[in-house]
Every structure is written in structure tokens, then in C-alpha cells.
Coordinates of C-alpha atoms and ligand atoms in Angstrom, one line a residue:
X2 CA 171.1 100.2 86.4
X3 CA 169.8 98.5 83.2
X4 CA 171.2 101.2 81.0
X5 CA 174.6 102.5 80.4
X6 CA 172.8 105.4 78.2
X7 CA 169.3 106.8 77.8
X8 CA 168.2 109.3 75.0
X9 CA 165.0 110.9 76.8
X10 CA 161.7 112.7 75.0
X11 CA 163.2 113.3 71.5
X12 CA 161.1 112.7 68.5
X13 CA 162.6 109.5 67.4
X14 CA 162.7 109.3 63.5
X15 CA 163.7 105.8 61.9
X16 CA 162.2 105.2 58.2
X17 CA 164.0 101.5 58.4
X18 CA 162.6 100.6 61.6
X19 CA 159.2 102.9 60.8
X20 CA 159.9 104.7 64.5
X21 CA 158.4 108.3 64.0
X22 CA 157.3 109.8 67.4
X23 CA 158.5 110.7 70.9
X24 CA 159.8 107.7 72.1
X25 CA 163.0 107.0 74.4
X26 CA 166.1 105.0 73.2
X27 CA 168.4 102.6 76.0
X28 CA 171.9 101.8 75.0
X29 CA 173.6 99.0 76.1
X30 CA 177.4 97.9 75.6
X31 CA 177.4 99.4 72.5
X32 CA 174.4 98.3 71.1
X33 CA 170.2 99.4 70.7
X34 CA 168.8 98.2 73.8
X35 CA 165.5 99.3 73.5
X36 CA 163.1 101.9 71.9
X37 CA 160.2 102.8 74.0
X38 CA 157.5 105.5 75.8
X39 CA 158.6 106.5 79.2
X40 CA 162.0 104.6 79.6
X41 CA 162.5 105.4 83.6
X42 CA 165.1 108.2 83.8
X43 CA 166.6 106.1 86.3
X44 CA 167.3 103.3 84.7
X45 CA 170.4 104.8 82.9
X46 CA 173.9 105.8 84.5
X47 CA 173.9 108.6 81.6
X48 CA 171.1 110.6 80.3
X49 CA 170.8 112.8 76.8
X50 CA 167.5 115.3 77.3
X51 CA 166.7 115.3 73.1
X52 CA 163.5 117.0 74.0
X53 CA 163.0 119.4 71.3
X54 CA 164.9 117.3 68.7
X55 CA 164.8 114.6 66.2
X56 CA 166.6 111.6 66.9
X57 CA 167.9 109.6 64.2
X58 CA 170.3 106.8 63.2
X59 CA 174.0 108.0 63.3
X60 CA 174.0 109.2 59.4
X61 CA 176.1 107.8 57.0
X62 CA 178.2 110.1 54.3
X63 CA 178.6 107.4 50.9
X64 CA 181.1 109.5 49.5
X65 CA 183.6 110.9 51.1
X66 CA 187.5 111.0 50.8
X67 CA 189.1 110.7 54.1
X68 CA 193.0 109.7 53.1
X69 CA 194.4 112.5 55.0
X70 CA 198.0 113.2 54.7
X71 CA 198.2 110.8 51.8
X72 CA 196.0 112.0 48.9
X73 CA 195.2 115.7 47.6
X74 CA 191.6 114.9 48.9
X75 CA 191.7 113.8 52.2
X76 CA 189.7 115.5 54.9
X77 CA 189.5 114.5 58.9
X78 CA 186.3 112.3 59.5
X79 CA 186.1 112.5 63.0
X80 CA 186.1 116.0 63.3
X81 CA 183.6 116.7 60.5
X82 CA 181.3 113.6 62.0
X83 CA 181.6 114.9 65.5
X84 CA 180.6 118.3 64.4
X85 CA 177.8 116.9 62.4
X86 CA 176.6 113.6 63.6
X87 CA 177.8 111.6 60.7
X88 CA 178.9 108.4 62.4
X89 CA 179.4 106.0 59.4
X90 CA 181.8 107.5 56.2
X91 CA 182.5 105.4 53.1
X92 CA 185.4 106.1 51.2
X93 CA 184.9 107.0 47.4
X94 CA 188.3 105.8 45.7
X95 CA 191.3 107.3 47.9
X96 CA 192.6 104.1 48.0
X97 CA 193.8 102.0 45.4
X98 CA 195.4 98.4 45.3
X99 CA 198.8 99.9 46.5
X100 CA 197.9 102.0 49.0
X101 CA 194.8 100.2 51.1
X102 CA 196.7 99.1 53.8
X103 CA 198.2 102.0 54.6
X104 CA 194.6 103.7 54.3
X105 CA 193.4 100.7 56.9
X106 CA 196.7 101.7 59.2
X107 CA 196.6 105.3 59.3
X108 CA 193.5 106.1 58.7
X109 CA 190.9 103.9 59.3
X110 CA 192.3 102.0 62.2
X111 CA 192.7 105.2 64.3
X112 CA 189.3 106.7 63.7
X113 CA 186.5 107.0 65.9
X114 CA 183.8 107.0 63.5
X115 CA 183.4 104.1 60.7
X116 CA 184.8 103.9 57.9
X117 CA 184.2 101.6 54.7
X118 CA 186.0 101.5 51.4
X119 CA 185.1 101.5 47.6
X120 CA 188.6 100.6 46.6
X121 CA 189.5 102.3 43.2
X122 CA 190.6 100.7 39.7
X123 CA 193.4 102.5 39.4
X124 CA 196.4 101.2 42.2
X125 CA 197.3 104.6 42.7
X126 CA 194.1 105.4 44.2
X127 CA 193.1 109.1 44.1
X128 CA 197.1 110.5 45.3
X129 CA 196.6 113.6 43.3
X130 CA 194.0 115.4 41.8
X131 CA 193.6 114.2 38.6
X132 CA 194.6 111.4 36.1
X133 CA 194.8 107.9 38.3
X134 CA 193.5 105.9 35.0
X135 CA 196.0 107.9 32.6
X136 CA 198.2 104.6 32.9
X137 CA 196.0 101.7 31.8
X138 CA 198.5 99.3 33.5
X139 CA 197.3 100.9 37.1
X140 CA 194.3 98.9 36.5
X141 CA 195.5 95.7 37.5
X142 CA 192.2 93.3 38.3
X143 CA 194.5 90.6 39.6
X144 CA 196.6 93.1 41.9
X145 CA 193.0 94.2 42.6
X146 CA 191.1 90.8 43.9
X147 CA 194.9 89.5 46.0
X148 CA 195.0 93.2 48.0
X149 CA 190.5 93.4 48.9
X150 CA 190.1 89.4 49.5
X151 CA 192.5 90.9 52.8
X152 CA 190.6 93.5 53.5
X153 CA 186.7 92.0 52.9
X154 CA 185.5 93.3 56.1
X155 CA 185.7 97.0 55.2
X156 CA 186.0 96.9 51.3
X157 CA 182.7 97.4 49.3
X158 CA 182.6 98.2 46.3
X159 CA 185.2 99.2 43.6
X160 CA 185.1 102.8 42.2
X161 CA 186.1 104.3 38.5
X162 CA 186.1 107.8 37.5
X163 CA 184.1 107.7 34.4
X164 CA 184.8 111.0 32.3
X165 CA 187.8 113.4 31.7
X166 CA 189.2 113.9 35.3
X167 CA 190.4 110.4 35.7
X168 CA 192.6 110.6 32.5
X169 CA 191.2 107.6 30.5
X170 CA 192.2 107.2 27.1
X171 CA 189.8 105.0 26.6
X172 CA 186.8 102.6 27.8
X173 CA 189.4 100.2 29.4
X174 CA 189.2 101.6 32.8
X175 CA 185.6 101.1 32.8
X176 CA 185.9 97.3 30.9
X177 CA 188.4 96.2 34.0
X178 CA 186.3 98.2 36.7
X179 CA 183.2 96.5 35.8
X180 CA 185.2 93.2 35.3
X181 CA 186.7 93.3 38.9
X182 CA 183.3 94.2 40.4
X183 CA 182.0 91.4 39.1
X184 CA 184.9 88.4 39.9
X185 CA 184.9 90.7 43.6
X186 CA 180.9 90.3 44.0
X187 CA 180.9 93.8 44.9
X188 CA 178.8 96.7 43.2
X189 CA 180.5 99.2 41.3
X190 CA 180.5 102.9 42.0
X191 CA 180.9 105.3 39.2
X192 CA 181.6 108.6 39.1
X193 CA 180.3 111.2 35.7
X194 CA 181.3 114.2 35.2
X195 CA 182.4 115.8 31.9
X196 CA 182.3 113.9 28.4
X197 CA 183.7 111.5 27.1
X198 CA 182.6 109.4 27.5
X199 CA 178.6 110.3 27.2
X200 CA 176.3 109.6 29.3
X201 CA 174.6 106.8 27.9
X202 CA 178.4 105.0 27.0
X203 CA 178.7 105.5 30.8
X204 CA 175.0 104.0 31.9
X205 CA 175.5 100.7 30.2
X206 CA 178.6 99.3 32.4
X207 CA 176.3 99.5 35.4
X208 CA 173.6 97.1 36.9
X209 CA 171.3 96.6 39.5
X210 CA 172.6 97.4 43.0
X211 CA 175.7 99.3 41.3
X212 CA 176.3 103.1 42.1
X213 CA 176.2 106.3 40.3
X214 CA 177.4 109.3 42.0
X215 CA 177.1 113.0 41.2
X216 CA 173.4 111.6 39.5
X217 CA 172.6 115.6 39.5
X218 CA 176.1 117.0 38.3
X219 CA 175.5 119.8 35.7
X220 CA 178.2 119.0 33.7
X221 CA 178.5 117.8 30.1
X222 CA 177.4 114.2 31.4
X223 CA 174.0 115.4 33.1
X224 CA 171.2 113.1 33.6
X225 CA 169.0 115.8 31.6
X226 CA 168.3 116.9 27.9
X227 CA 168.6 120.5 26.8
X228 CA 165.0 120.8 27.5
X229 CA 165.7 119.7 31.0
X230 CA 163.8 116.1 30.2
X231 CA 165.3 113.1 31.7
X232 CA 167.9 111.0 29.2
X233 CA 166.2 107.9 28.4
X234 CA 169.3 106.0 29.7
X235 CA 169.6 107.6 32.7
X236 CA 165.4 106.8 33.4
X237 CA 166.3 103.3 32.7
X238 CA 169.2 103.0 35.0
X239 CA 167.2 105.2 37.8
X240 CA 164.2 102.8 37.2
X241 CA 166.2 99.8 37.1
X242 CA 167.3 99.6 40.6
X243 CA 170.7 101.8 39.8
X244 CA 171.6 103.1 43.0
X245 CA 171.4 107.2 42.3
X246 CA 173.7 108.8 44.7
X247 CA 173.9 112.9 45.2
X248 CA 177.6 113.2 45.7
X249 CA 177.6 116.9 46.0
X250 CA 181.3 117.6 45.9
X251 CA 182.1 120.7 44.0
X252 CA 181.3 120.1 40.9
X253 CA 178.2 117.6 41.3
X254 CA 175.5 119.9 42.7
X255 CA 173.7 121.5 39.5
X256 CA 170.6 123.2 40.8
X257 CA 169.3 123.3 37.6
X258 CA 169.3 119.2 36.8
X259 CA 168.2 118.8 40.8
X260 CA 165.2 120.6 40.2
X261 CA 164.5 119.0 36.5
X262 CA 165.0 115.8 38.1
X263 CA 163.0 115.7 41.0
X264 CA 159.9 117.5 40.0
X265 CA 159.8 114.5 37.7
X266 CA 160.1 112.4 40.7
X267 CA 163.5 111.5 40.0
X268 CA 165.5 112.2 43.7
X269 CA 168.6 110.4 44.9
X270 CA 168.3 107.5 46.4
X271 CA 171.4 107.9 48.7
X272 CA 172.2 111.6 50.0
X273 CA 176.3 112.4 50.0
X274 CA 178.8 114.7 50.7
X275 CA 181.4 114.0 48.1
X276 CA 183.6 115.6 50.8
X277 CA 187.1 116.7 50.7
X278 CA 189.5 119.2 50.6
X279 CA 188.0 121.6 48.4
X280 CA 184.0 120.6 48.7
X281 CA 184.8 121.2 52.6
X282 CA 186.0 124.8 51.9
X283 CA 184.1 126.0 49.1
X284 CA 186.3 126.7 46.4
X285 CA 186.7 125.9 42.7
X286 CA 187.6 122.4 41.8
X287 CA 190.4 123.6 39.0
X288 CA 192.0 126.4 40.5
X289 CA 191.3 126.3 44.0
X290 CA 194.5 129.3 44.4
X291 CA 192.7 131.8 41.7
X292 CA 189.5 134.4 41.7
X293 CA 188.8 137.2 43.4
X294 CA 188.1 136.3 47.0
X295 CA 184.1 135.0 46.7
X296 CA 182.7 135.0 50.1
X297 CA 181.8 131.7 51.3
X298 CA 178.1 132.0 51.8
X299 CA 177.0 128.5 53.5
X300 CA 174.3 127.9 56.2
X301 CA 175.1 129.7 59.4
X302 CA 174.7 128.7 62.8
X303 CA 177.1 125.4 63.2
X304 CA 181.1 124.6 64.1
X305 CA 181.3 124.1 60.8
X306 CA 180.2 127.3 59.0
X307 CA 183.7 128.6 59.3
X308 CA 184.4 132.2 58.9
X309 CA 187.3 131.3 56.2
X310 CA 187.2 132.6 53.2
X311 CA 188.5 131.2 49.9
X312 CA 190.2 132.8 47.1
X313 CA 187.9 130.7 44.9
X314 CA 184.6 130.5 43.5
X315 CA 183.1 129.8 46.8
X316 CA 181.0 126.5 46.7
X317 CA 180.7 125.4 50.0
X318 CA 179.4 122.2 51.2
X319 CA 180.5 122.2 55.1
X320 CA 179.3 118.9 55.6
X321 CA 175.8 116.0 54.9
X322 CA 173.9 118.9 57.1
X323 CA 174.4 121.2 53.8
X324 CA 173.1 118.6 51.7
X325 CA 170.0 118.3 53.7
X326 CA 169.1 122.0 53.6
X327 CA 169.7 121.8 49.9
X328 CA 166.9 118.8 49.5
X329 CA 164.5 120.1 51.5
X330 CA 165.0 123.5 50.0
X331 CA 164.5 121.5 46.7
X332 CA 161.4 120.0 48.2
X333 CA 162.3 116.4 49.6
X334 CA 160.1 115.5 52.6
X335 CA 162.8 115.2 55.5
X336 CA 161.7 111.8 56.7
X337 CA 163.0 110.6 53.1
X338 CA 166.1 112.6 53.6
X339 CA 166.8 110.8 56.8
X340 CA 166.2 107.8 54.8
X341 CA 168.6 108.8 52.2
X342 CA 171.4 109.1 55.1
X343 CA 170.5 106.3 56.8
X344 CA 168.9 102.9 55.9
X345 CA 169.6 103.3 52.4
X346 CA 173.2 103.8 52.2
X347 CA 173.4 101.4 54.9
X348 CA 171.9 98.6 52.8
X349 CA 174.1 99.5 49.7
X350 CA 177.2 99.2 52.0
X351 CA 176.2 95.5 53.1
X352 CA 175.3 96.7 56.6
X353 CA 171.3 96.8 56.6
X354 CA 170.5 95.9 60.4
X355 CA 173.8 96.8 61.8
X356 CA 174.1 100.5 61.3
X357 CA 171.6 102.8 59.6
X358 CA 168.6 102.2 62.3
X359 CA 167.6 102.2 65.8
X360 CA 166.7 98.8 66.1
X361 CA 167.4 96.7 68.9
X362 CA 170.7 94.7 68.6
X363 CA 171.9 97.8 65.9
X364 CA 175.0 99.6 66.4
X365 CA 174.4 102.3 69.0
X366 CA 174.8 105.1 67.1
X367 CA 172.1 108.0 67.2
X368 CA 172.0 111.6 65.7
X369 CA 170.4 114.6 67.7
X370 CA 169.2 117.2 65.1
X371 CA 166.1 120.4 65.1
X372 CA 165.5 122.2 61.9
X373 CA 165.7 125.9 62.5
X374 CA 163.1 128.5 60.8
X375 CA 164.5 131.1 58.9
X376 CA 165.6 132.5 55.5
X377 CA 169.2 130.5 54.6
X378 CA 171.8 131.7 51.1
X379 CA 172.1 127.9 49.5
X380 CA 174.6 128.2 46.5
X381 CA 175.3 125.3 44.1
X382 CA 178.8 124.6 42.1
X383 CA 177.6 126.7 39.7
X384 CA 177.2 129.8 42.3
X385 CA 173.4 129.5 41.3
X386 CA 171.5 131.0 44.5
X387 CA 168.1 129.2 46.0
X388 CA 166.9 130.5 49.6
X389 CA 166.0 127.6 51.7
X390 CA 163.3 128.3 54.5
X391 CA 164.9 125.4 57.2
X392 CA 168.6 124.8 58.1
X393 CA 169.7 121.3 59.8
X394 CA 171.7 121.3 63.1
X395 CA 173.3 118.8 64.8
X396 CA 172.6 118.9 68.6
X397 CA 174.3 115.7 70.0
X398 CA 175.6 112.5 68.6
X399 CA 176.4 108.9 70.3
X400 CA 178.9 106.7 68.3
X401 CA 178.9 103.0 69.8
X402 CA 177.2 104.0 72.5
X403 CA 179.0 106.9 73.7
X404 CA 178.7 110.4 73.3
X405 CA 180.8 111.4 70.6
X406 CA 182.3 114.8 71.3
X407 CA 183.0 117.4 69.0
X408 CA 186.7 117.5 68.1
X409 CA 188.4 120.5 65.9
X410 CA 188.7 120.5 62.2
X411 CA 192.6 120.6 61.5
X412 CA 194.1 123.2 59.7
X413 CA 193.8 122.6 55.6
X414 CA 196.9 121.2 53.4
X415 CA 198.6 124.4 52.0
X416 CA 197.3 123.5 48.8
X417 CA 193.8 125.6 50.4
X418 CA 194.6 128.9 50.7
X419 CA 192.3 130.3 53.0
X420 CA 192.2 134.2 53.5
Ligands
LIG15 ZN1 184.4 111.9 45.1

């Protein structure tokens, strides 16, 4: 046998590589083999029929919090990835100076999937909910630079909570985050939410190859005027090769500045989850316990679309499947959403080549999805209601060259109260 895995008669879709037709892919130890017409079915010890389907990198979730057990955050990544072939998860700030070696330990260490880090400013990392950078002295660069030059092989980049929910009193978290990024050499990922500071305060400790996440939040620090025009700062940073990053979460997904934005041709340039305890289950991001029982209403058809219901507000976002429905529903050609979950947050994670595409020599990790037809309830944070004509599935998914089987969400923290 040549093959320790084949992936037959799928429609093979690879923006990176520019694959986009029925082709078959071989796996060997691990790795791309080969991407071809007709690969013999012979030639493999194990076969995947992805006729019917698109076949696509494993996808990669840029924002995510995955420090189970340790922060308020933390959700399972191997049994959301399994459930909906996400393969390669970076870590949006869970772990801080203090506690990244017990993140490497417990979490990453043990996982089946991959996992990458943007360490946070604050030492504390992201333990509770709120109000890591209350203490200015948790921002300790030096701390900072001695704990990542140990970890360089899964650190990259350094994140700060720009706006209320980190606690700031000031611009100092932001003046030491940007300082660290720099002496590091890694980009810096920042978060905006609500003022202070504003927007264009925010904009100007970023630079080329950095990261903004939530880039179509609603809130008060929204990339958009009053008349739903693009802030002049933020179409300089989008322009100036500021990476924009969707970080849904559940308070980042304003269908109101997601459709100002992109019918001016502004769309994200990296498509995330923002994932975590209460994105996962759809509730409220201040008082996840209160309101009146919403119904969830997510896309159907998937593990994942959970029959729980929250006593919340009801803002679900199962998984980067959701995401997907929510940009085509917004109008984002699907090649350039696969794309935005693929080569291009592989490249801003340092990885371009080695995960994020098909290509021979690549990581062996491949995505089975179809779009189903239908009519599909997509709510954003603000319970705003669109009705999206196609709804992503995940049919199979191979992590390092193996199938990757689809393990069971645990049971949330009690601070979810499911009903
Ligand atoms: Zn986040």
C-alpha cells in the first residue's frame, strides 16, 4: 500500500494551494501525500468516500478560550473540533505569564487538536470574567518575555483587552502590551468592545500584521459612524494590512456594522469563534443566570445544536460552522470563507505551509463539509434576526492523518445554567 489514508471524489477546496475541483487526497505518516484525479482506491489501507462534499484544510478557530477547569472561559477543544472539523484552535488570552505552563500541561499537552497561544498582558490571564488589567502591576513585560522565550513554539502573539471589560484605568495596559509585542517579535492581538477608550485611541497601538478582534462588534467601539459609514481610523487600519478578525463571541457579532461593513467591501480577513463558555451556549455575556428563558434558536441539524436552553438572552454561536452561515448569509462567497478559516489565520499564526492547506508535505488535516438548502433562524448578540438560505455541516474530519472522531461536549461549569 502507498497510502495509509485516501479521501476519494470530494470537491477538494484549497484557496492557499488554488485546489478547487474533484480531486483525491493521499495521506501519508501524518502528512499531505498527494492531491490528484483518480488516486487508485487501492492504493490506501483506509478510505473516506467525500463524494458529495467539500474537502478542505482542517479549519482553524483564531479565537478561542480553551483553559478549561482553570478560567471562567474555558470550553473543551476536542470535542467542539471533532464535532465540527476545527483541527487548529488559538488561544485568545486565557493564559497569562503565571499561568502558561500549566495551560501547556493540562491543556494543551493532552489535546488532540492544536493548539497555539496569544499569551495575555495581564499575568493573571483571563481567570475570571472580568478585570485582569485592574492591577497595572499584572502587566509585567519582563515576567512576560522570561515565561514565552520557554514556550516559543506554541506562543504567538500577546493579547490586551482594550475597553471597559479588562478593568484598565488607564492606557498603560495597552503602552506595555504593545511594548512587549514588539521586544517579543510577535503581533499583538486586541480586543474592542465598549469605550474608553475610543476607537481611534485604540487603532493607533496597532501595526501591520497585528490583530483586531471583534472588528464587527456593535458596541460603543464599532468600526462604523452613526450613519453606518466606516471610521476613518478603522479604514486606515483595515487598509493598512491590520489583520481584521470576526471574533464572534457574544457580544462581537453586530449585524448591523457586519452588513455596513461589508457592503463597503470591508469583510474580516480571519473568520473566529471567540468561543467559550457563554458564546458556546448562547447566553448574555453579563448575566448569563438572569432573563426569562429565550430559546436558543441556532442552526439545526449538527451534534452541536444542543437542545439546552439558557435562562439568558439566547445568542448562540455553537461553533466556526455558525460563523460560516452568518457570512454567507451576509453575502461572503464561501471559497473566501474557507479562506478566512484556513490559509489566512494560518499565516498570521506563523504556520503558512504547515497547517491551513492541502499541500503536499502539510499537516494532514482535512475537513469534510456540504452546505444544506433551506431556510435557517441566524440571531446576532443583539437578538437581531437574518434568515440564511445555506447551513454548513461537518461530515468527517482527519487530524494528523487520522480520522478524528467525534467525542462528547462535557457538561458546562455551574456557572451555565442550562434549563
Ligand atoms: Zn475572546
Amino acid at each position: 500500500m502507498r497510502f495509509d489514508l485516501l479521501v476519494k471524489g470530494g470537491e477538494v477546496l484549497d484557496p492557499q494551494a488554488g485546489y478547487h475541483g474533484k480531486m483525491d487526497i493521499a495521506v501519508k505518516r501524518g502528512r499531505i501525500e498527494a492531491v490528484e484525479k483518480n488516486i487508485p482506491q487501492d492504493s490506501s489501507f483506509d478510505v473516506i468516500d467525500a463524494s458529495g462534499q467539500y474537502v478542505t484544510p482542517g479549519l482553524i478557530d483564531m479565537h478561542s478560550h480553551l483553559y478549561r477547569g482553570v478560567t471562567y472561559w474555558g470550553i473543551d477543544a476536542d470535542a467542539i473540533g471533532s464535532q465540527s472539523g476545527v483541527t487548529s484552535w488559538a488561544d485568545a488570552g486565557s493564559a497569562g505569564a503565571v499561568t502558561l505552563q500549566g495551560f501547556r500541561d493540562w491543556v494543551i499537552t493532552p489535546s488532540k487538536v492544536r493548539i497555539f497561544v496569544f499569551v495575555n498582558i495581564s499575568c493573571i490571564g483571563l481567570v475570571a470574567q472580568d478585570y485582569e488589567l485592574f492591577n497595572p502591576e499584572y502587566c509585567n513585560i519582563d515576567l512576560l518575555k522570561r515565561v514565552v522565550n520557554r514556550h516559543r513554539d506554541i506562543v504567538v502573539g500577546v493579547k490586551v483587552r482594550a475597553g471597559r471589560s479588562g478593568g484598565a484605568q488607564d492606557l498603560l495596559p495597552l503602552k506595555r502590551a504593545r511594548r512587549a509585542a514588539d521586544e517579543l517579535e510577535l503581533p499583538l492581538m486586541m480586543h474592542i468592545s465598549v469605550v474608553p477608550p475610543d476607537l481611534e485611541t485604540a487603532l493607533g497601538f496597532l501595526k501591520p500584521g497585528d490583530i483586531l478582534t471583534h472588528c464587527y462588534t456593535g458596541q460603543t467601539m464599532k468600526m462604523i459612524d452613526s450613519a453606518g459609514k466606516i471610521h476613518p481610523a478603522a479604514k486606515k487600519a483595515w487598509e493598512s494590512g491590520v489583520i481584521m478578525d470576526l471574533g464572534h463571541g457574544c457580544g462581537s457579532l453586530s449585524f448591523e456594522s457586519a452588513e455596513a461593513l461589508s457592503s463597503q467591501g470591508y469583510w474580516p480577513h480571519v473568520i473566529s469563534t471567540d468561543l467559550h463558555t457563554l458564546s458556546i451556549h448562547g447566553t448574555n455575556l453579563r448575566d448569563p443566570l438572569k432573563g426569562a428563558g429565550k430559546r436558543d434558536i441556532g442552526t439545526n441539524g449538527d451534534a452541536l445544536s444542543i437542545n439546552y436552553q439558557v435562562k439568558g438572552d439566547g445568542k448562540p454561536n455553537f461553533h466556526l460552522l455558525t460563523c460560516m452561515d452568518k457570512l454567507l448569509c451576509l453575502g461572503m462567497p464561501f471559497q473566501e470563507i474557507i479562506r478566512a478559516t484556513t490559509s489566512r489565520p494560518a499565516e498570521v499564526l506563523g504556520r503558512k505551509g504547515e497547517i491551513g492547506t492541502l499541500k503536499p508535505r502539510a499537516q494532514a488535516d482535512i475537513t469534510g463539509l456540504v452546505i444544506d438548502r433551506g431556510e435557517y433562524e441566524l440571531m446576532d448578540i443583539h437578538g437581531v434576526m437574518r434568515h440564511g438560505r445555506e447551513h454548513v455541516r461537518n461530515t468527517f474530519t482527519v487530524l494528523g492523518g487520522r480520522r478524528f472522531e467525534r467525542i462528547e461536549a462535557p457538561t458546562p461549569p455551574p456557572w451555565i445554567e442550562l434549563v
